[in-house]
Coordinates of C-alpha atoms in Angstrom, one line a residue:
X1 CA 131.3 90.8 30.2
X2 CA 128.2 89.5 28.5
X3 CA 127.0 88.0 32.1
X4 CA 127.4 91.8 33.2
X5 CA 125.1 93.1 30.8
X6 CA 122.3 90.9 31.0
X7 CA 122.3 91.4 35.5
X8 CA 122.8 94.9 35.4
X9 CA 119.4 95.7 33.7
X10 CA 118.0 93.7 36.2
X11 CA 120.0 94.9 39.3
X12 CA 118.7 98.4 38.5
X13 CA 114.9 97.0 38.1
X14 CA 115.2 96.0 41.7
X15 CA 116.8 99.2 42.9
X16 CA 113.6 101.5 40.9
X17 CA 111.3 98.5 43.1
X18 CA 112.8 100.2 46.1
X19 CA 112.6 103.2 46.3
X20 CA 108.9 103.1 44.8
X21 CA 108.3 101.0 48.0
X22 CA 110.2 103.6 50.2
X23 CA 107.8 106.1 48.9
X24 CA 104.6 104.3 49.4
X25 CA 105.8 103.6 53.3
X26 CA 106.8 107.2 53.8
X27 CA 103.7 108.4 51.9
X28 CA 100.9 106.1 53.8
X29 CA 102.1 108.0 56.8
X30 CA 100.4 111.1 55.7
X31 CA 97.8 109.7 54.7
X32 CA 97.1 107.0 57.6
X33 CA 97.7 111.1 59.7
X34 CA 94.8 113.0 57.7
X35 CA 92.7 109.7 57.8
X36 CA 93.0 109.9 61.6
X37 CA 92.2 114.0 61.4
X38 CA 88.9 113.1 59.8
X39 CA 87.7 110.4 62.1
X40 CA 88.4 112.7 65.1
X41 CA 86.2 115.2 63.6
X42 CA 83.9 112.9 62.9
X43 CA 83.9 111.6 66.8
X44 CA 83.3 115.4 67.8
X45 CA 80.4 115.6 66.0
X46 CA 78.8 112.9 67.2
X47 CA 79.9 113.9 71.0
X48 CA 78.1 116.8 70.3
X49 CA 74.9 115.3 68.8
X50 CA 74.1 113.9 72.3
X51 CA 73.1 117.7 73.4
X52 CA 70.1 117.0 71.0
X53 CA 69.2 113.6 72.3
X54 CA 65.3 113.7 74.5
X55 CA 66.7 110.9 77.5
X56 CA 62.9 110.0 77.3
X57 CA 63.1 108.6 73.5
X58 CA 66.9 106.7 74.3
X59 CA 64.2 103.7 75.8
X60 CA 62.0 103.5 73.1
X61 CA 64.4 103.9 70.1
X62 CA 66.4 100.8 71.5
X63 CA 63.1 98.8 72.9
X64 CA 63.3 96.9 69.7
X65 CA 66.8 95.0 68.6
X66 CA 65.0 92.8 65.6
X67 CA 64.1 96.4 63.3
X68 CA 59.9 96.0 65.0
X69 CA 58.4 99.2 66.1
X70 CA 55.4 97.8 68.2
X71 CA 55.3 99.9 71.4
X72 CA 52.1 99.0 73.9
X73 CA 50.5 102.1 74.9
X74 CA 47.3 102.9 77.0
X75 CA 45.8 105.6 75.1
X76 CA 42.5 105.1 74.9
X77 CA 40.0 105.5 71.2
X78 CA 39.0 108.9 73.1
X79 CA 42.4 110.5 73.3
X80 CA 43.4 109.6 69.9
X81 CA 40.1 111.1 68.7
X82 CA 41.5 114.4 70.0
X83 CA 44.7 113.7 68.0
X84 CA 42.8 114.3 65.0
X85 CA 41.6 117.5 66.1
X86 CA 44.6 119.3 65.4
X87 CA 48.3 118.8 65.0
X88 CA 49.2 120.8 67.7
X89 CA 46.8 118.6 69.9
X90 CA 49.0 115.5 68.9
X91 CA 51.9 117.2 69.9
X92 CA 51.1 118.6 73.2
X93 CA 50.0 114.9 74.3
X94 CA 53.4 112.7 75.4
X95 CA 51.5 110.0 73.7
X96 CA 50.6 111.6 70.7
X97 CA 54.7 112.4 70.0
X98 CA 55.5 109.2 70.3
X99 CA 53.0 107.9 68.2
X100 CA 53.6 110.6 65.7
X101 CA 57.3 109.9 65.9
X102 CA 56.7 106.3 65.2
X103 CA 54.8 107.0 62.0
X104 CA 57.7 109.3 60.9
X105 CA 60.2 106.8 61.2
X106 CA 58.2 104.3 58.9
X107 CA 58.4 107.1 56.3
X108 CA 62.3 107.5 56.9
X109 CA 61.4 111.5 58.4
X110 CA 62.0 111.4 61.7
X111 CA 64.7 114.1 61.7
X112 CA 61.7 116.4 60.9
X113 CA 60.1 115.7 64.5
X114 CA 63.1 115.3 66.4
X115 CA 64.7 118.8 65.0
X116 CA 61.5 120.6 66.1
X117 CA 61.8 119.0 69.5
X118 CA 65.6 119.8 69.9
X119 CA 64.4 123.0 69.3
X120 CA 61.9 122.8 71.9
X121 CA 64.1 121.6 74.8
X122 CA 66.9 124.4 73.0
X123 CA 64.3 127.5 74.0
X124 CA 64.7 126.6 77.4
X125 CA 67.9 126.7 77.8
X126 CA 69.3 129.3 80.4
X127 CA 72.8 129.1 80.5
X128 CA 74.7 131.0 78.0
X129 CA 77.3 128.4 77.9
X130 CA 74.3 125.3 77.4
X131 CA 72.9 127.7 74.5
X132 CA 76.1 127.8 72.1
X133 CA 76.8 124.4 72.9
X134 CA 73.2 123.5 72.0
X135 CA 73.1 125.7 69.5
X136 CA 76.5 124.0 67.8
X137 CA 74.7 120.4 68.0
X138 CA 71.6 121.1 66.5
X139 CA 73.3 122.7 63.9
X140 CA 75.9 119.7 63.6
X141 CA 72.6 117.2 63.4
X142 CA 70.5 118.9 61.2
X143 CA 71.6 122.0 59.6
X144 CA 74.8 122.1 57.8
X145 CA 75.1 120.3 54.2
X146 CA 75.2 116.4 54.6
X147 CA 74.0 116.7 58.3
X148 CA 73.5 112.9 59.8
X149 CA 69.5 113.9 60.0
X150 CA 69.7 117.2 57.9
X151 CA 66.2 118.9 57.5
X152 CA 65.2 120.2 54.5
X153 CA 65.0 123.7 54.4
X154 CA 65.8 126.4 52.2
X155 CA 68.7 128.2 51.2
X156 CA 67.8 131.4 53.0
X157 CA 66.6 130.0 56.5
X158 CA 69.8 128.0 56.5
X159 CA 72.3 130.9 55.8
X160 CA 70.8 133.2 57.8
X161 CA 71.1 130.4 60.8
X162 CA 75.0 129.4 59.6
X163 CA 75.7 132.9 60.0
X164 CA 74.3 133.2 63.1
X165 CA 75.4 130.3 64.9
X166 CA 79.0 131.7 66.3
X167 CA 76.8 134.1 68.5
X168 CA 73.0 132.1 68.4
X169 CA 70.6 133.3 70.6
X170 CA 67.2 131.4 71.8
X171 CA 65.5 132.7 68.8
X172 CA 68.5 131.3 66.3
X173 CA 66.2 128.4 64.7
X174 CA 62.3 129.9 64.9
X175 CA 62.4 130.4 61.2
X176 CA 63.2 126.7 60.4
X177 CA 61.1 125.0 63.4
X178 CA 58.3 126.4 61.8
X179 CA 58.9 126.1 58.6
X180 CA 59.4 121.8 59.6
X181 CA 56.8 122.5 61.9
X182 CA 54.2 123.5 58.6
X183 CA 55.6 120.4 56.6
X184 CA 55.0 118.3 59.1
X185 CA 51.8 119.6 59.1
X186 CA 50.6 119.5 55.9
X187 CA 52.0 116.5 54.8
X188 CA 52.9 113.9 57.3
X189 CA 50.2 114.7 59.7
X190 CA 47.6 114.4 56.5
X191 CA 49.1 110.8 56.3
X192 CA 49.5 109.9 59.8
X193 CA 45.8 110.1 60.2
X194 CA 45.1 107.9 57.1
X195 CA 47.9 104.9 58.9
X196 CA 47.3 102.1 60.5
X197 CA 49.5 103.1 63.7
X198 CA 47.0 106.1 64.2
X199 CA 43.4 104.2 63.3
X200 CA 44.4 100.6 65.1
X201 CA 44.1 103.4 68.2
X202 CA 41.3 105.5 67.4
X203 CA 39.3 102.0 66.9
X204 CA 40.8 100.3 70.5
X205 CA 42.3 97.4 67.9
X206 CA 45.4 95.7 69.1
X207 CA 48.8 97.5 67.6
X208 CA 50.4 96.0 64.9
X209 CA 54.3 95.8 64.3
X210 CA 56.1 97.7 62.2
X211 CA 59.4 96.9 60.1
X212 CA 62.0 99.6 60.0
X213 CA 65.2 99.3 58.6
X214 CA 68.3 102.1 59.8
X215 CA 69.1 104.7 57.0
X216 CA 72.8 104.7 56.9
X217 CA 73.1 108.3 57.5
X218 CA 71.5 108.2 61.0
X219 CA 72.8 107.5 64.3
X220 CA 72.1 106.7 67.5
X221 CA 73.2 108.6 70.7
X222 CA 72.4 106.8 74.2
X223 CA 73.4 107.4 77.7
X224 CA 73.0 111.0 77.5
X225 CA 72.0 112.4 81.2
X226 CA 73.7 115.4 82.4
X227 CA 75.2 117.9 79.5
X228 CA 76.9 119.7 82.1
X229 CA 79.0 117.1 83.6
X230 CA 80.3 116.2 80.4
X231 CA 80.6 119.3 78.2
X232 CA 84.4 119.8 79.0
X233 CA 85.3 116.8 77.2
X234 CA 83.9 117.6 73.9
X235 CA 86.0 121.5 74.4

Protein backbone atom coordinates (compact mmCIF):
# COMPACT_ATOMS: atom_id res chain seq x y z
CA UNK A 1 0.00 0.00 0.00
CA UNK A 2 2.86 2.28 0.88
CA UNK A 3 4.41 1.47 -2.81
CA UNK A 4 0.84 2.72 -4.03
CA UNK A 5 1.05 5.98 -2.54
CA UNK A 6 4.39 7.03 -3.37
CA UNK A 7 3.57 6.06 -7.72
CA UNK A 8 0.31 7.45 -7.69
CA UNK A 9 1.44 11.02 -7.19
CA UNK A 10 3.73 10.45 -9.81
CA UNK A 11 1.44 8.52 -12.30
CA UNK A 12 -0.91 11.62 -12.22
CA UNK A 13 2.25 14.04 -12.80
CA UNK A 14 2.63 12.30 -16.07
CA UNK A 15 -1.01 12.23 -17.01
CA UNK A 16 -1.19 16.55 -16.19
CA UNK A 17 2.34 16.32 -18.78
CA UNK A 18 -0.17 15.05 -21.27
CA UNK A 19 -2.66 16.69 -21.78
CA UNK A 20 -0.55 20.06 -21.45
CA UNK A 21 1.34 18.59 -24.45
CA UNK A 22 -2.06 17.70 -26.22
CA UNK A 23 -2.94 21.26 -25.87
CA UNK A 24 0.21 22.80 -27.15
CA UNK A 25 -0.19 20.35 -30.45
CA UNK A 26 -3.79 21.15 -30.91
CA UNK A 27 -3.13 24.83 -30.16
CA UNK A 28 0.09 25.40 -32.61
CA UNK A 29 -2.39 24.49 -35.29
CA UNK A 30 -4.09 27.81 -34.94
CA UNK A 31 -1.46 29.50 -34.62
CA UNK A 32 0.95 27.86 -37.45
CA UNK A 33 -3.02 28.81 -39.55
CA UNK A 34 -3.06 32.73 -38.66
CA UNK A 35 0.74 32.73 -39.12
CA UNK A 36 0.15 31.48 -42.70
CA UNK A 37 -3.01 34.26 -42.99
CA UNK A 38 -0.38 36.93 -42.43
CA UNK A 39 2.29 35.88 -44.75
CA UNK A 40 -0.26 35.59 -47.57
CA UNK A 41 -1.22 39.06 -46.99
CA UNK A 42 1.99 40.03 -46.78
CA UNK A 43 2.86 38.23 -50.45
CA UNK A 44 -0.23 40.34 -51.90
CA UNK A 45 1.24 43.28 -51.01
CA UNK A 46 4.19 42.88 -52.37
CA UNK A 47 2.49 41.41 -55.79
CA UNK A 48 0.94 44.55 -55.92
CA UNK A 49 3.91 46.78 -55.30
CA UNK A 50 5.24 45.73 -58.69
CA UNK A 51 2.40 48.09 -60.37
CA UNK A 52 4.75 50.92 -58.94
CA UNK A 53 7.98 49.55 -60.19
CA UNK A 54 9.71 52.11 -63.34
CA UNK A 55 11.12 48.73 -65.66
CA UNK A 56 13.88 51.40 -66.49
CA UNK A 57 15.28 51.59 -62.72
CA UNK A 58 14.98 47.40 -62.15
CA UNK A 59 18.71 47.64 -64.13
CA UNK A 60 20.29 50.11 -62.21
CA UNK A 61 18.94 49.26 -58.66
CA UNK A 62 20.50 45.67 -59.16
CA UNK A 63 23.73 46.97 -61.31
CA UNK A 64 25.56 46.81 -58.08
CA UNK A 65 25.54 43.33 -55.83
CA UNK A 66 28.57 44.54 -53.38
CA UNK A 67 26.12 47.78 -51.74
CA UNK A 68 28.43 50.47 -54.57
CA UNK A 69 26.30 52.93 -56.28
CA UNK A 70 28.93 54.07 -59.01
CA UNK A 71 26.81 54.24 -62.33
CA UNK A 72 29.04 55.66 -65.50
CA UNK A 73 27.01 58.22 -67.25
CA UNK A 74 27.87 60.65 -70.19
CA UNK A 75 26.39 63.81 -69.06
CA UNK A 76 28.52 66.25 -69.77
CA UNK A 77 29.75 69.59 -67.02
CA UNK A 78 27.13 71.56 -69.44
CA UNK A 79 24.04 69.49 -68.79
CA UNK A 80 24.55 69.29 -65.17
CA UNK A 81 25.02 73.02 -65.08
CA UNK A 82 21.42 73.17 -66.21
CA UNK A 83 20.55 70.81 -63.31
CA UNK A 84 21.24 73.49 -61.01
CA UNK A 85 19.00 75.83 -62.74
CA UNK A 86 16.00 74.42 -61.30
CA UNK A 87 14.59 71.30 -59.76
CA UNK A 88 12.22 70.76 -62.21
CA UNK A 89 15.15 70.97 -64.80
CA UNK A 90 16.75 67.98 -63.01
CA UNK A 91 13.75 66.13 -63.24
CA UNK A 92 12.68 66.53 -66.73
CA UNK A 93 16.36 65.27 -67.83
CA UNK A 94 16.44 61.00 -67.68
CA UNK A 95 19.89 61.73 -66.44
CA UNK A 96 19.24 64.18 -63.91
CA UNK A 97 16.53 61.45 -62.09
CA UNK A 98 18.84 59.14 -61.90
CA UNK A 99 21.39 61.09 -60.55
CA UNK A 100 19.00 62.70 -58.20
CA UNK A 101 17.72 59.25 -57.25
CA UNK A 102 21.16 58.09 -56.50
CA UNK A 103 21.80 60.99 -54.02
CA UNK A 104 18.41 60.10 -52.30
CA UNK A 105 19.32 56.69 -51.66
CA UNK A 106 22.60 57.74 -49.91
CA UNK A 107 20.39 59.80 -47.61
CA UNK A 108 18.00 56.58 -47.03
CA UNK A 109 14.87 58.98 -49.02
CA UNK A 110 14.38 57.39 -52.01
CA UNK A 111 10.77 56.60 -51.44
CA UNK A 112 10.23 60.39 -51.75
CA UNK A 113 11.41 60.26 -55.57
CA UNK A 114 10.11 57.07 -56.50
CA UNK A 115 6.43 57.95 -54.96
CA UNK A 116 6.37 61.15 -57.10
CA UNK A 117 7.32 59.14 -60.14
CA UNK A 118 4.70 56.33 -59.42
CA UNK A 119 2.59 59.07 -59.49
CA UNK A 120 3.77 60.21 -62.60
CA UNK A 121 3.43 56.99 -64.71
CA UNK A 122 -0.17 56.61 -62.37
CA UNK A 123 -1.70 60.02 -64.35
CA UNK A 124 -1.35 58.29 -67.39
CA UNK A 125 -3.13 55.56 -66.84
CA UNK A 126 -6.27 54.96 -69.12
CA UNK A 127 -7.85 51.98 -68.18
CA UNK A 128 -10.24 52.13 -65.30
CA UNK A 129 -9.22 48.76 -64.32
CA UNK A 130 -5.06 49.74 -64.43
CA UNK A 131 -6.22 52.96 -62.28
CA UNK A 132 -7.67 51.11 -59.07
CA UNK A 133 -5.12 48.58 -59.37
CA UNK A 134 -2.48 51.31 -59.48
CA UNK A 135 -4.14 53.31 -57.35
CA UNK A 136 -4.23 50.20 -54.58
CA UNK A 137 -0.32 49.73 -55.00
CA UNK A 138 0.81 53.07 -54.50
CA UNK A 139 -1.16 53.26 -51.64
CA UNK A 140 0.14 49.73 -50.38
CA UNK A 141 3.90 51.17 -50.99
CA UNK A 142 3.72 54.46 -49.64
CA UNK A 143 0.62 55.54 -48.06
CA UNK A 144 -0.90 53.46 -45.38
CA UNK A 145 0.77 53.42 -41.69
CA UNK A 146 4.04 51.23 -41.76
CA UNK A 147 4.08 51.35 -45.71
CA UNK A 148 7.49 49.32 -46.95
CA UNK A 149 8.60 53.10 -48.39
CA UNK A 150 5.89 55.17 -46.56
CA UNK A 151 6.23 59.03 -47.34
CA UNK A 152 5.82 61.38 -44.86
CA UNK A 153 2.94 63.32 -45.15
CA UNK A 154 0.35 64.68 -43.01
CA UNK A 155 -2.59 63.46 -41.41
CA UNK A 156 -5.00 65.31 -43.58
CA UNK A 157 -3.49 64.57 -47.21
CA UNK A 158 -3.42 60.94 -46.08
CA UNK A 159 -7.04 60.59 -44.89
CA UNK A 160 -8.50 62.31 -47.46
CA UNK A 161 -6.43 59.78 -49.99
CA UNK A 162 -7.48 56.53 -47.63
CA UNK A 163 -10.88 57.54 -48.06
CA UNK A 164 -10.68 57.97 -51.40
CA UNK A 165 -8.84 55.06 -52.60
CA UNK A 166 -12.01 52.45 -53.01
CA UNK A 167 -13.14 54.80 -55.89
CA UNK A 168 -9.49 56.84 -56.79
CA UNK A 169 -9.51 58.76 -59.68
CA UNK A 170 -6.28 60.29 -61.73
CA UNK A 171 -6.33 63.18 -59.45
CA UNK A 172 -6.44 60.77 -56.09
CA UNK A 173 -2.58 61.66 -54.96
CA UNK A 174 -1.94 65.57 -56.43
CA UNK A 175 -2.15 66.79 -52.87
CA UNK A 176 0.65 64.49 -51.61
CA UNK A 177 2.96 64.45 -54.98
CA UNK A 178 3.31 67.89 -54.36
CA UNK A 179 3.55 68.23 -51.15
CA UNK A 180 6.90 65.41 -51.58
CA UNK A 181 7.40 67.18 -54.58
CA UNK A 182 8.11 70.70 -52.34
CA UNK A 183 10.26 68.64 -49.69
CA UNK A 184 12.18 67.35 -52.11
CA UNK A 185 12.71 70.62 -53.15
CA UNK A 186 13.60 72.50 -50.47
CA UNK A 187 15.59 70.14 -48.77
CA UNK A 188 17.14 67.37 -50.71
CA UNK A 189 17.63 69.24 -53.82
CA UNK A 190 19.49 72.20 -51.56
CA UNK A 191 21.81 69.16 -50.61
CA UNK A 192 22.07 67.45 -53.75
CA UNK A 193 23.80 70.43 -55.22
CA UNK A 194 26.25 70.72 -52.30
CA UNK A 195 27.28 66.42 -52.94
CA UNK A 196 29.87 65.11 -54.47
CA UNK A 197 27.65 62.86 -56.94
CA UNK A 198 26.31 66.24 -58.36
CA UNK A 199 29.73 68.45 -58.44
CA UNK A 200 32.21 65.34 -59.52
CA UNK A 201 29.74 66.06 -62.85
CA UNK A 202 29.36 69.61 -63.07
CA UNK A 203 33.40 69.66 -62.84
CA UNK A 204 33.84 66.58 -65.78
CA UNK A 205 35.81 64.60 -62.58
CA UNK A 206 35.61 60.95 -62.67
CA UNK A 207 32.53 59.48 -60.39
CA UNK A 208 33.20 58.21 -57.29
CA UNK A 209 31.50 55.09 -55.54
CA UNK A 210 29.08 55.25 -53.16
CA UNK A 211 28.32 52.80 -50.08
CA UNK A 212 24.71 52.02 -49.43
CA UNK A 213 23.45 49.71 -47.19
CA UNK A 214 19.41 48.14 -47.57
CA UNK A 215 17.03 49.68 -44.95
CA UNK A 216 15.19 46.72 -43.67
CA UNK A 217 11.88 48.06 -44.53
CA UNK A 218 12.46 48.34 -48.25
CA UNK A 219 12.11 45.86 -51.01
CA UNK A 220 12.92 45.11 -54.12
CA UNK A 221 10.41 44.26 -57.07
CA UNK A 222 12.11 43.01 -60.45
CA UNK A 223 10.82 41.39 -63.57
CA UNK A 224 7.93 43.63 -63.83
CA UNK A 225 6.86 44.04 -67.70
CA UNK A 226 3.36 43.87 -68.60
CA UNK A 227 0.71 44.75 -65.59
CA UNK A 228 -1.96 43.47 -67.70
CA UNK A 229 -0.88 40.00 -68.26
CA UNK A 230 -0.48 39.51 -64.79
CA UNK A 231 -3.04 41.41 -62.92
CA UNK A 232 -5.49 38.32 -62.58
CA UNK A 233 -3.19 36.62 -60.32
CA UNK A 234 -2.96 39.18 -57.66
CA UNK A 235 -7.43 39.26 -57.82
Amino acid sequence: METSLVFFPQLNMCESKEKTFFKLIHGSGKEETSKEAKIRAKEKRNRLSLLVQKPEFHEETHSSKSGHLAKETRVSPEEAVIWGESFDKLLSHKDGLETFTRFLKTEFSEENIEFWIACEDFKKSKDPQQIILKAKAIYEKFIRNDAPQEVNLDFHTKEVITKSITQPTLHTFDAAQSRVYQLMEQDSYTRFLKSDIYLDLREGRPQRPTNLRRRSRSFTCTEFQDVKSDVAIWL
